[in-house]
Short mmCIF file of C-alpha atoms in Angstrom, two decimals:
data_model
loop_
_atom_site.label_atom_id
_atom_site.label_comp_id
_atom_site.label_asym_id
_atom_site.label_seq_id
_atom_site.Cartn_x
_atom_site.Cartn_y
_atom_site.Cartn_z
CA MET L 1 172.23 113.83 215.61
CA SER L 2 170.55 110.68 216.96
CA ARG L 3 167.13 111.19 218.48
CA PRO L 4 166.18 109.79 221.90
CA THR L 5 163.41 107.27 222.06
CA PRO L 6 159.89 108.41 223.30
CA HIS L 7 160.10 106.61 226.63
CA ARG L 8 163.31 108.46 227.34
CA ARG L 9 161.84 111.92 226.42
CA ARG L 10 158.50 111.67 228.11
CA PRO L 11 159.44 112.15 231.83
CA VAL L 12 161.76 115.08 230.94
CA ALA L 13 159.18 116.60 228.64
CA ALA L 14 156.55 116.33 231.40
CA VAL L 15 158.81 118.10 233.92
CA LEU L 16 159.69 120.82 231.37
CA SER L 17 155.98 121.27 230.43
CA ALA L 18 155.21 121.76 234.19
CA LEU L 19 158.01 124.27 234.55
CA VAL L 20 156.92 126.23 231.42
CA SER L 21 153.22 126.26 232.64
CA ALA L 22 154.31 127.60 236.05
CA ALA L 23 156.48 130.31 234.41
CA LEU L 24 153.62 131.44 232.21
CA VAL L 25 151.35 131.81 235.23
CA VAL L 26 153.95 133.93 237.00
CA THR L 27 154.74 136.01 233.93
CA LEU L 28 151.15 136.61 232.93
CA GLY L 29 150.11 137.32 236.57
CA ALA L 30 152.71 140.19 236.65
CA CYS L 31 151.40 141.93 233.53
CA ALA L 32 148.95 144.64 234.19
CA GLY L 33 145.93 144.50 231.91
CA SER L 34 146.63 141.06 230.39
CA SER L 35 144.60 137.98 230.74
CA ALA L 36 145.79 134.50 231.60
CA SER L 37 144.80 133.34 228.10
CA GLY L 38 146.83 136.20 226.47
CA ASP L 39 143.78 137.33 224.37
CA ALA L 40 144.18 140.98 225.42
CA ALA L 41 147.82 140.97 224.40
CA SER L 42 146.96 139.76 220.91
CA GLU L 43 144.91 142.86 220.18
CA PRO L 44 146.43 146.08 218.90
CA ALA L 45 147.42 148.23 221.82
CA GLY L 46 146.64 151.56 220.08
CA PRO L 47 148.34 154.05 217.82
CA VAL L 48 152.02 153.78 217.00
CA PRO L 49 153.92 155.63 219.75
CA THR L 50 156.12 158.70 219.67
CA ALA L 51 159.45 158.65 221.43
CA GLY L 52 159.68 160.86 224.51
CA GLU L 53 162.41 163.26 225.57
CA GLU L 54 164.19 160.45 227.51
CA LEU L 55 165.44 157.23 225.97
CA ARG L 56 164.56 154.29 228.35
CA LEU L 57 166.71 151.33 228.21
CA VAL L 58 166.47 148.22 230.39
CA LEU L 59 169.41 146.10 231.74
CA SER L 60 168.91 142.79 233.29
CA ARG L 61 171.96 142.79 235.55
CA GLN L 62 173.19 144.98 238.23
CA LEU L 63 176.26 147.06 237.53
CA THR L 64 179.35 146.00 239.37
CA SER L 65 181.27 149.20 238.40
CA VAL L 66 181.82 151.59 235.39
CA ASN L 67 185.58 151.03 235.29
CA PRO L 68 186.47 150.94 231.61
CA HIS L 69 189.51 148.68 232.29
CA LYS L 70 187.43 145.91 233.99
CA GLY L 71 185.32 144.80 231.00
CA GLY L 72 181.69 144.36 231.66
CA SER L 73 178.60 142.21 230.80
CA PRO L 74 176.61 143.40 227.93
CA ASP L 75 173.57 143.11 230.28
CA SER L 76 174.90 145.61 232.79
CA GLN L 77 177.90 147.99 232.76
CA GLY L 78 179.11 146.98 229.35
CA ALA L 79 176.28 148.84 227.69
CA VAL L 80 176.89 151.97 229.80
CA VAL L 81 180.72 151.97 229.50
CA GLY L 82 180.40 151.53 225.70
CA SER L 83 178.19 154.59 225.52
CA VAL L 84 180.74 156.73 227.52
CA TYR L 85 184.19 155.47 226.39
CA GLU L 86 185.92 154.79 223.13
CA ALA L 87 188.50 152.25 222.19
CA LEU L 88 190.80 151.92 219.15
CA THR L 89 188.23 149.78 217.42
CA ARG L 90 184.61 148.82 217.88
CA ILE L 91 182.41 145.89 216.85
CA THR L 92 179.51 146.57 214.62
CA PRO L 93 176.04 145.10 215.29
CA ASP L 94 176.73 142.41 212.75
CA SER L 95 180.01 141.44 214.48
CA GLU L 96 182.48 143.02 212.17
CA VAL L 97 185.57 145.12 213.33
CA ALA L 98 185.31 148.79 212.54
CA PRO L 99 187.30 151.97 213.27
CA SER L 100 186.73 154.09 216.42
CA LEU L 101 189.65 156.03 217.81
CA ALA L 102 191.71 154.40 215.09
CA THR L 103 190.92 155.29 211.56
CA GLU L 104 192.98 152.53 209.88
CA TRP L 105 195.54 149.89 210.76
CA GLU L 106 198.02 147.68 209.08
CA GLN L 107 200.17 144.69 210.11
CA VAL L 108 203.72 145.85 209.49
CA SER L 109 205.25 142.43 210.38
CA ASP L 110 204.33 139.33 212.40
CA LEU L 111 205.17 141.14 215.56
CA GLU L 112 204.21 144.76 214.78
CA TRP L 113 200.96 146.63 213.97
CA ARG L 114 200.57 150.27 213.13
CA PHE L 115 197.26 152.19 213.99
CA THR L 116 196.48 155.62 212.71
CA ILE L 117 194.37 157.57 215.20
CA ARG L 118 191.91 160.49 215.12
CA THR L 119 193.07 163.86 216.49
CA ASP L 120 189.49 165.19 217.25
CA ALA L 121 188.66 162.94 220.24
CA VAL L 122 187.99 164.98 223.42
CA PHE L 123 186.89 163.79 226.88
CA SER L 124 183.69 165.30 228.24
CA ASP L 125 185.48 167.80 230.38
CA GLY L 126 187.26 169.31 227.37
CA THR L 127 190.60 167.43 227.78
CA PRO L 128 192.01 166.23 224.41
CA LEU L 129 192.53 162.51 223.94
CA THR L 130 196.05 162.15 222.48
CA ALA L 131 198.37 159.47 221.33
CA GLU L 132 200.19 159.78 224.66
CA THR L 133 196.81 159.15 226.45
CA ILE L 134 196.38 155.88 224.55
CA VAL L 135 199.97 154.74 225.32
CA TRP L 136 199.45 155.39 229.02
CA ASN L 137 196.37 153.36 229.07
CA PHE L 138 198.00 150.37 227.45
CA GLN L 139 201.00 150.67 229.82
CA GLN L 140 198.52 150.36 232.74
CA LEU L 141 196.72 147.39 231.12
CA LEU L 142 200.04 145.59 230.35
CA ASP L 143 201.30 145.99 234.04
CA PRO L 144 200.67 142.62 235.71
CA GLU L 145 200.03 144.46 238.98
CA TYR L 146 197.24 146.59 237.57
CA LYS L 147 193.78 145.59 238.60
CA GLY L 148 192.19 146.22 235.17
CA THR L 149 190.99 142.75 234.02
CA THR L 150 190.80 143.64 230.30
CA GLY L 151 194.64 143.77 230.33
CA ALA L 152 195.10 140.12 231.26
CA PRO L 153 194.54 138.67 227.76
CA LEU L 154 196.56 141.46 226.16
CA ARG L 155 199.67 140.59 228.27
CA LYS L 156 199.74 137.27 226.57
CA PHE L 157 200.82 138.63 223.30
CA VAL L 158 201.46 142.43 223.52
CA ALA L 159 204.98 143.39 224.66
CA SER L 160 204.77 147.17 224.45
CA VAL L 161 202.81 150.11 222.89
CA GLU L 162 204.45 153.29 221.71
CA SER L 163 203.65 156.53 219.81
CA PRO L 164 206.24 157.79 217.38
CA ASP L 165 204.01 160.73 216.38
CA PRO L 166 200.67 162.31 217.36
CA THR L 167 198.69 160.18 214.84
CA THR L 168 200.37 156.77 215.15
CA ILE L 169 200.18 154.02 217.68
CA LEU L 170 202.61 151.03 217.30
CA PHE L 171 201.94 147.69 218.92
CA HIS L 172 204.99 145.52 219.45
CA LEU L 173 203.92 141.91 220.06
CA SER L 174 205.56 139.02 221.85
CA ALA L 175 203.52 136.59 219.79
CA PRO L 176 201.74 137.10 216.48
CA ALA L 177 198.00 138.12 216.58
CA LEU L 178 196.26 138.12 213.18
CA ASP L 179 193.15 139.48 214.70
CA LEU L 180 194.67 142.15 216.90
CA PRO L 181 192.22 144.94 215.81
CA GLY L 182 189.35 142.85 216.98
CA ARG L 183 190.89 142.08 220.28
CA LEU L 184 191.16 145.83 221.08
CA TRP L 185 187.46 146.63 220.95
CA ASN L 186 186.88 146.90 224.69
CA ALA L 187 190.26 148.32 225.69
CA TYR L 188 188.68 151.61 226.52
CA ILE L 189 190.71 154.77 226.94
CA VAL L 190 190.46 156.93 230.09
CA ASP L 191 192.15 160.21 230.90
CA PRO L 192 195.29 159.54 232.93
CA THR L 193 194.86 162.58 235.25
CA PHE L 194 191.31 161.65 235.99
CA ALA L 195 192.02 157.96 236.46
CA GLN L 196 194.77 158.71 239.11
CA SER L 197 192.62 161.26 241.00
CA HIS L 198 189.24 159.66 240.97
CA ASN L 199 187.61 156.27 241.69
CA ILE L 200 186.90 155.13 238.24
CA ASP L 201 184.83 152.23 239.48
CA THR L 202 182.06 154.75 240.22
CA GLU L 203 183.18 157.96 238.52
CA SER L 204 183.68 158.34 234.76
CA LEU L 205 185.19 160.62 232.14
CA GLY L 206 185.09 159.34 228.55
CA SER L 207 185.41 160.65 225.06
CA GLY L 208 182.36 158.73 223.72
CA PRO L 209 178.97 160.12 222.79
CA TYR L 210 177.51 160.27 226.29
CA GLN L 211 178.58 161.12 229.85
CA ILE L 212 177.19 159.69 233.05
CA ASP L 213 175.11 162.07 235.17
CA THR L 214 173.94 159.78 237.90
CA LEU L 215 174.98 156.28 238.89
CA ASP L 216 173.29 153.69 241.04
CA LEU L 217 175.01 150.31 240.58
CA GLU L 218 172.06 148.48 241.78
CA ASN L 219 169.41 150.22 239.86
CA GLY L 220 171.02 151.93 236.78
CA ALA L 221 172.31 155.22 235.47
CA THR L 222 171.34 158.40 233.59
CA LEU L 223 173.34 159.84 230.74
CA SER L 224 173.52 163.07 228.76
CA PRO L 225 175.51 163.94 225.56
CA ASN L 226 179.18 164.59 225.79
CA PRO L 227 179.38 168.31 224.81
CA HIS L 228 182.76 167.76 223.17
CA TRP L 229 181.81 164.64 221.24
CA ALA L 230 183.33 164.66 217.83
CA GLY L 231 180.81 162.47 216.03
CA ASP L 232 177.20 162.86 215.04
CA GLU L 233 174.94 164.24 217.71
CA PRO L 234 172.90 161.41 219.38
CA ASP L 235 169.19 161.59 218.94
CA PHE L 236 168.36 161.57 222.64
CA ALA L 237 169.51 164.33 225.11
CA LYS L 238 168.51 162.21 228.04
CA VAL L 239 169.08 158.39 228.58
CA ARG L 240 168.04 156.34 231.45
CA TYR L 241 169.38 152.80 232.00
CA THR L 242 167.16 150.84 234.49
CA VAL L 243 168.17 147.52 236.02
CA LEU L 244 165.23 145.12 236.05
CA ALA L 245 166.77 141.87 237.15
CA SER L 246 163.66 139.61 236.95
CA GLU L 247 161.49 138.49 234.07
CA ALA L 248 158.39 139.60 235.84
CA GLN L 249 159.80 143.21 236.23
CA ARG L 250 160.81 143.35 232.58
CA VAL L 251 157.45 142.17 231.24
CA ALA L 252 155.60 144.48 233.51
CA ALA L 253 157.69 147.39 232.27
CA ILE L 254 156.80 146.52 228.71
CA GLN L 255 153.04 146.12 229.45
CA ALA L 256 153.08 149.51 231.19
CA GLY L 257 154.86 151.13 228.17
CA GLU L 258 157.74 152.19 230.53
CA ALA L 259 160.63 151.10 228.29
CA ASP L 260 161.82 151.70 224.85
CA ILE L 261 164.15 148.65 224.49
CA VAL L 262 164.15 145.44 226.70
CA LEU L 263 166.39 142.51 226.00
CA ASN L 264 166.56 139.09 227.59
CA VAL L 265 162.83 138.61 227.60
CA GLU L 266 161.90 134.94 227.71
CA PRO L 267 160.79 133.65 224.28
CA LEU L 268 157.44 132.33 225.92
CA SER L 269 156.71 135.92 227.04
CA LEU L 270 157.19 137.40 223.50
CA ASP L 271 153.81 135.99 222.32
CA GLN L 272 152.00 138.59 224.46
CA PHE L 273 153.42 141.37 222.28
CA ALA L 274 153.21 139.72 218.93
CA ASP L 275 150.38 141.92 217.62
CA SER L 276 151.32 145.03 219.56
CA SER L 277 151.22 148.41 217.74
CA VAL L 278 153.57 149.71 220.45
CA TYR L 279 156.44 147.17 220.33
CA GLU L 280 158.11 144.85 217.88
CA THR L 281 159.65 141.57 219.07
CA THR L 282 162.63 139.56 217.94
CA LEU L 283 163.70 135.98 218.71
CA GLY L 284 167.04 134.87 217.19
CA VAL L 285 170.50 133.49 217.75
CA GLY L 286 173.15 135.42 219.69
CA PRO L 287 176.96 135.05 219.07
CA GLN L 288 177.84 133.58 222.46
CA PRO L 289 177.56 130.01 223.52
CA LEU L 290 175.78 129.00 226.71
CA VAL L 291 177.47 126.24 228.76
CA LEU L 292 177.81 124.81 232.12
CA ALA L 293 181.31 125.75 233.15
CA VAL L 294 183.01 123.00 235.03
CA ASN L 295 185.14 123.42 238.19
CA GLU L 296 187.71 120.72 237.83
CA GLU L 297 190.00 122.23 240.49
CA LYS L 298 187.86 121.49 243.57
CA ALA L 299 189.35 118.88 245.93
CA GLY L 300 187.85 115.48 245.48
CA THR L 301 185.42 116.50 242.72
CA PRO L 302 184.06 113.76 240.42
CA LEU L 303 184.31 116.40 237.68
CA ALA L 304 188.09 115.81 237.51
CA ASP L 305 187.29 112.62 235.73
CA GLU L 306 186.80 112.97 231.98
CA ARG L 307 184.27 110.19 231.86
CA VAL L 308 182.01 112.03 234.29
CA ARG L 309 182.08 115.18 232.22
CA GLN L 310 181.27 113.17 229.15
CA ALA L 311 178.50 111.48 230.98
CA LEU L 312 176.89 114.80 231.95
CA ASN L 313 177.01 115.91 228.26
CA TYR L 314 175.21 112.70 227.29
CA ALA L 315 172.66 113.19 230.13
CA THR L 316 171.66 116.62 228.93
CA ASP L 317 168.58 116.64 226.49
CA LYS L 318 169.28 120.04 224.93
CA GLU L 319 166.69 119.65 222.17
CA THR L 320 163.77 119.28 224.55
CA ILE L 321 164.94 122.44 226.45
CA ILE L 322 165.33 124.36 223.12
CA GLU L 323 161.86 123.37 221.89
CA GLY L 324 160.16 123.84 225.25
CA LEU L 325 161.78 127.16 226.34
CA PHE L 326 163.28 128.79 223.26
CA LYS L 327 160.61 127.94 220.72
CA GLY L 328 163.22 126.09 218.59
CA ALA L 329 165.15 129.30 217.88
CA VAL L 330 168.60 127.78 218.33
CA GLU L 331 170.36 124.46 217.73
CA PRO L 332 172.43 122.52 220.28
CA LEU L 333 176.04 123.51 220.28
CA PRO L 334 177.94 121.26 217.86
CA GLY L 335 180.28 119.82 220.44
CA THR L 336 182.25 123.04 220.41
CA VAL L 337 181.81 126.77 221.09
CA LEU L 338 182.19 127.44 217.33
CA PHE L 339 178.81 127.63 215.62
CA GLU L 340 177.27 129.18 212.51
CA PRO L 341 176.54 131.93 211.45
CA TYR L 342 179.14 133.55 213.72
CA GLN L 343 182.06 131.16 213.40
CA GLU L 344 182.90 128.49 210.93
CA GLU L 345 182.07 125.16 212.65
CA ALA L 346 184.84 122.54 213.06
CA PRO L 347 184.19 119.79 210.55
CA GLY L 348 183.58 116.38 212.10
CA VAL L 349 182.91 117.76 215.60
CA GLU L 350 179.28 116.95 216.62
CA ALA L 351 177.00 117.67 219.45
CA TYR L 352 176.73 115.11 222.23
CA PRO L 353 173.53 113.26 221.61
CA TYR L 354 171.06 112.71 224.45
CA ASP L 355 171.91 109.21 225.61
CA PRO L 356 171.20 108.50 229.33
CA ASP L 357 172.21 104.89 228.96
CA LYS L 358 175.54 105.93 227.80
CA ALA L 359 175.81 108.37 230.66
CA LYS L 360 175.05 105.72 233.20
CA GLU L 361 177.70 103.44 231.59
CA LEU L 362 180.39 106.13 231.89
CA LEU L 363 179.40 107.02 235.45
CA ALA L 364 179.66 103.33 236.40
CA GLU L 365 183.06 103.09 234.75
CA ALA L 366 184.22 106.11 236.72
CA GLY L 367 183.08 104.51 239.90
CA TYR L 368 179.95 106.62 240.37
CA ALA L 369 177.20 104.07 239.65
CA ASP L 370 175.42 105.35 242.78
CA GLY L 371 175.59 108.90 241.61
CA PHE L 372 176.58 112.06 243.50
CA THR L 373 175.46 115.60 244.11
CA LEU L 374 176.60 118.73 242.42
CA GLU L 375 175.80 122.43 242.64
CA VAL L 376 175.18 124.76 239.81
CA ASP L 377 175.38 128.52 240.25
CA VAL L 378 172.88 130.42 238.13
CA PRO L 379 172.87 134.30 237.95
CA SER L 380 169.46 135.65 238.92
CA GLY L 381 167.49 137.12 236.00
CA THR L 382 170.43 137.34 233.63
CA TYR L 383 170.17 134.68 230.91
CA VAL L 384 167.08 134.02 228.97
CA SER L 385 165.10 131.23 230.74
CA ALA L 386 168.21 130.13 232.72
CA ASP L 387 166.26 129.27 235.88
CA LEU L 388 163.83 127.01 233.90
CA ALA L 389 166.71 125.51 231.82
CA SER L 390 168.68 124.65 234.94
CA GLN L 391 165.63 123.00 236.52
CA ALA L 392 165.11 120.95 233.31
CA ILE L 393 168.75 119.86 233.38
CA ALA L 394 168.42 118.87 237.06
CA ALA L 395 165.46 116.68 236.21
CA GLN L 396 167.40 115.07 233.30
CA TRP L 397 170.45 114.38 235.37
CA LYS L 398 168.30 112.92 238.14
CA GLU L 399 167.47 110.12 235.64
CA VAL L 400 171.05 109.05 235.58
CA GLY L 401 171.59 109.34 239.37
CA VAL L 402 173.11 112.77 239.64
CA ASP L 403 171.47 115.23 242.04
CA LEU L 404 171.90 118.85 240.87
CA THR L 405 171.38 121.55 243.43
CA ILE L 406 170.55 124.93 241.92
CA THR L 407 171.86 128.19 243.54
CA GLN L 408 170.42 131.42 242.17
CA THR L 409 172.75 134.29 243.00
CA PRO L 410 172.54 138.09 242.29
CA PHE L 411 174.94 138.94 239.55
CA PRO L 412 177.57 140.79 241.50
CA THR L 413 177.84 138.03 244.11
CA TRP L 414 177.77 135.39 241.34
CA LEU L 415 180.71 137.11 239.56
CA ASP L 416 182.69 137.60 242.77
CA ARG L 417 182.33 133.81 243.55
CA GLN L 418 183.79 132.97 240.15
CA TYR L 419 186.84 135.27 240.76
CA GLY L 420 187.31 133.72 244.20
CA ASP L 421 188.72 130.46 245.48
CA ALA L 422 187.83 127.49 243.32
CA GLN L 423 187.50 125.47 246.49
CA LYS L 424 184.59 127.60 247.59
CA GLY L 425 183.10 127.90 244.14
CA ALA L 426 180.17 125.98 242.70
CA ASP L 427 180.77 122.66 240.80
CA LEU L 428 179.22 124.15 237.78
CA VAL L 429 178.25 127.66 236.57
CA TYR L 430 175.45 128.42 234.09
CA ILE L 431 177.33 131.01 231.92
CA MET L 432 177.45 132.55 228.48
CA TRP L 433 180.97 133.10 227.07
CA GLY L 434 182.31 133.83 223.71
CA GLY L 435 183.76 136.25 221.21
CA GLN L 436 182.34 139.40 219.77
CA TYR L 437 183.64 139.38 216.23
CA ARG L 438 183.68 136.92 213.28
CA GLY L 439 186.74 134.88 212.64
CA GLY L 440 188.48 135.70 215.90
CA PHE L 441 189.47 132.89 218.19
CA GLN L 442 189.82 134.90 221.37
CA LEU L 443 186.46 133.24 222.03
CA PHE L 444 188.48 130.27 223.26
CA ASP L 445 190.10 132.28 226.09
CA PRO L 446 187.43 131.78 228.86
CA PHE L 447 187.64 128.02 228.30
CA THR L 448 191.39 127.88 228.93
CA SER L 449 192.88 127.06 232.29
CA ASP L 450 194.31 130.51 232.99
CA HIS L 451 191.36 132.65 232.49
CA ILE L 452 190.20 134.61 235.48
CA GLN L 453 186.75 132.90 235.54
CA SER L 454 187.94 129.47 234.64
CA ASP L 455 188.46 126.47 236.89
CA VAL L 456 189.29 123.82 234.24
CA VAL L 457 192.58 121.92 234.02
CA ALA L 458 193.21 121.68 230.28
CA PRO L 459 196.93 122.12 229.47
CA GLU L 460 196.76 120.38 226.03
CA PHE L 461 193.92 122.64 224.99
CA ASP L 462 195.68 125.72 226.37
CA ASP L 463 198.73 124.94 224.29
CA LEU L 464 196.66 124.49 221.06
CA VAL L 465 194.83 127.74 221.68
CA ARG L 466 198.08 129.62 222.25
CA ARG L 467 199.47 128.23 219.05
CA ALA L 468 196.25 128.98 217.13
CA GLN L 469 196.06 132.52 218.24
CA ALA L 470 199.82 133.06 217.45
CA ALA L 471 199.64 131.43 214.03
CA THR L 472 200.76 133.61 211.09
CA ASP L 473 199.17 131.51 208.39
CA LEU L 474 195.34 131.26 208.19
CA ASP L 475 195.30 127.69 207.03
CA GLU L 476 197.53 126.63 209.87
CA GLN L 477 195.42 128.63 212.28
CA ARG L 478 192.26 126.88 211.17
CA ASP L 479 193.85 123.43 211.47
CA LEU L 480 194.89 124.18 215.04
CA VAL L 481 191.40 125.61 215.86
CA VAL L 482 189.78 122.39 214.62
CA GLU L 483 192.25 120.32 216.61
CA ALA L 484 191.52 122.38 219.68
CA ALA L 485 187.80 121.94 219.20
CA GLU L 486 188.14 118.13 218.71
CA LEU L 487 190.16 117.85 221.91
CA TYR L 488 187.80 120.01 223.99
CA ARG L 489 184.83 117.97 222.83
CA GLU L 490 186.63 114.75 223.62
CA GLN L 491 187.83 115.83 227.05
CA ALA L 492 184.49 117.56 227.86
CA HIS L 493 185.93 120.44 229.79
CA THR L 494 182.51 121.99 229.62
CA ILE L 495 178.85 120.88 229.40
CA PHE L 496 177.89 122.09 225.93
CA LEU L 497 174.38 123.55 225.78
CA TYR L 498 173.27 125.96 223.07
CA PRO L 499 173.91 129.33 221.55
CA SER L 500 172.44 132.18 223.54
CA PRO L 501 168.92 132.99 222.43
CA PHE L 502 168.63 136.66 221.44
CA THR L 503 165.37 138.26 222.38
CA ALA L 504 164.32 141.91 222.07
CA VAL L 505 161.23 143.94 222.65
CA VAL L 506 161.70 147.33 220.87
CA SER L 507 159.31 150.31 220.88
CA ARG L 508 158.07 151.26 217.40
CA ALA L 509 158.96 154.89 218.49
CA VAL L 510 162.73 154.21 218.13
CA THR L 511 165.10 152.69 215.61
CA TRP L 512 167.73 150.24 216.60
CA GLU L 513 169.86 147.99 214.42
CA LEU L 514 169.59 144.65 216.24
CA ARG L 515 172.80 143.82 218.07
CA PRO L 516 172.57 140.09 218.99
CA SER L 517 175.52 140.42 221.29
CA ARG L 518 173.10 142.43 223.50
CA TYR L 519 175.33 145.48 224.11
CA LEU L 520 172.69 148.19 224.29
CA TYR L 521 174.61 151.22 223.45
CA ALA L 522 172.54 154.45 223.72
CA GLN L 523 174.15 156.18 220.66
CA GLU L 524 172.87 153.40 218.40
CA VAL L 525 169.24 154.18 219.18
CA GLY L 526 167.41 156.76 217.05
CA ARG L 527 163.98 158.22 216.75
CA ALA L 528 161.54 156.48 214.36
#
């Protein structure tokens, strides 16, 4: 990757340095017992702790529902729902597909898969989970009138689901899907009678390890073990998920010893706990790419012009942001949403270098030599250092004549706005999208034109994605994926940033296999 010259980097670096300094003052000021220099935080905090009766887990986003058919962010209801419900498959912490309700599966033909299911799954009220239960759930998800959002991608390639006997589920496809087991990991199963007689947005009945005792969408939830759970008994009889939507709140909870696991802590805050005898810290690479999603559908938007989108990619100095905010933990996205170690990168597709002169040239060609104003919507407290990163991007784009207005929105409102009218949406959205398992190209879905949160116009890319996902030959599929990546980079339907930094502060009193996707499932936490 070409490196920008010093006179190009200095103004941006100075702005970023000022933002970082201000953030450290706010963060350290919120920490009880710590000094501005961080000296107190570098000393051992005392003896290694012992886990209490209640497991204390911190979420960074408000919950919008606990509906198992509406998906869910890993930083909010996704963690809770995945502790209460089961699907046919699950994704392991290292991003592999593993059995859950299904014990094994086989591809019978290009258009048929057979899953063998467990017969010991029981909902927390004692109702057995049967093959008929599973079929009913998929009938709902495949109904285009059904409001469950996890059904939308399934309807693209699943024609029907049936059960010929109590231990078998057959999927009949309308298009091949080599990675079907991976695509089913969050198609959670609910009891039909319960679903039809209760509001499953706020009430729950699952067959997973835990059941919800209390729910407050804004503040969190408490859980207890499912008395009919067929698996190993979880280590904690009480679980409390607490929503702490700001960095200051999360850091204060750690300093006070009021949490067992906290994710999405800014890398610059981790130094305070580096020598702690109470907590261990992690800074690494998550599996999802962070981008600025582009609204190309808005009437009169300059973003409809490919050259403008390319210019904004050239105008973004990702390396300075990574070094200044993420301590160099990640690399810029390589011109695509495929990146190591989670996906094989597309050969020959490279990151947009930081080149403000090229950006100005492209803007002038597109008729915007005098610049314009755009709005970016950033979810409050959700992504690591998102507020500081967006401010840095605004400063960078200012150098090429683009004014970027930053709107910070609470997560539920931010999400509703994306689901709403594109004409009322922001021009850009700071967002993390991507797949959960290795080798699956469903991670392209959010970048296609027909995704529920997408406002791009990319028919050629859409066609390549459909063909890649329906390929029956792995080599053919890979060729199509590379072609799709090349096209998306060329047409710049997104502003490529960097992989999501994965940060964790974990009490030494508990054990937890790091899950970089950030789904904080209660059943995966044990006592040290």
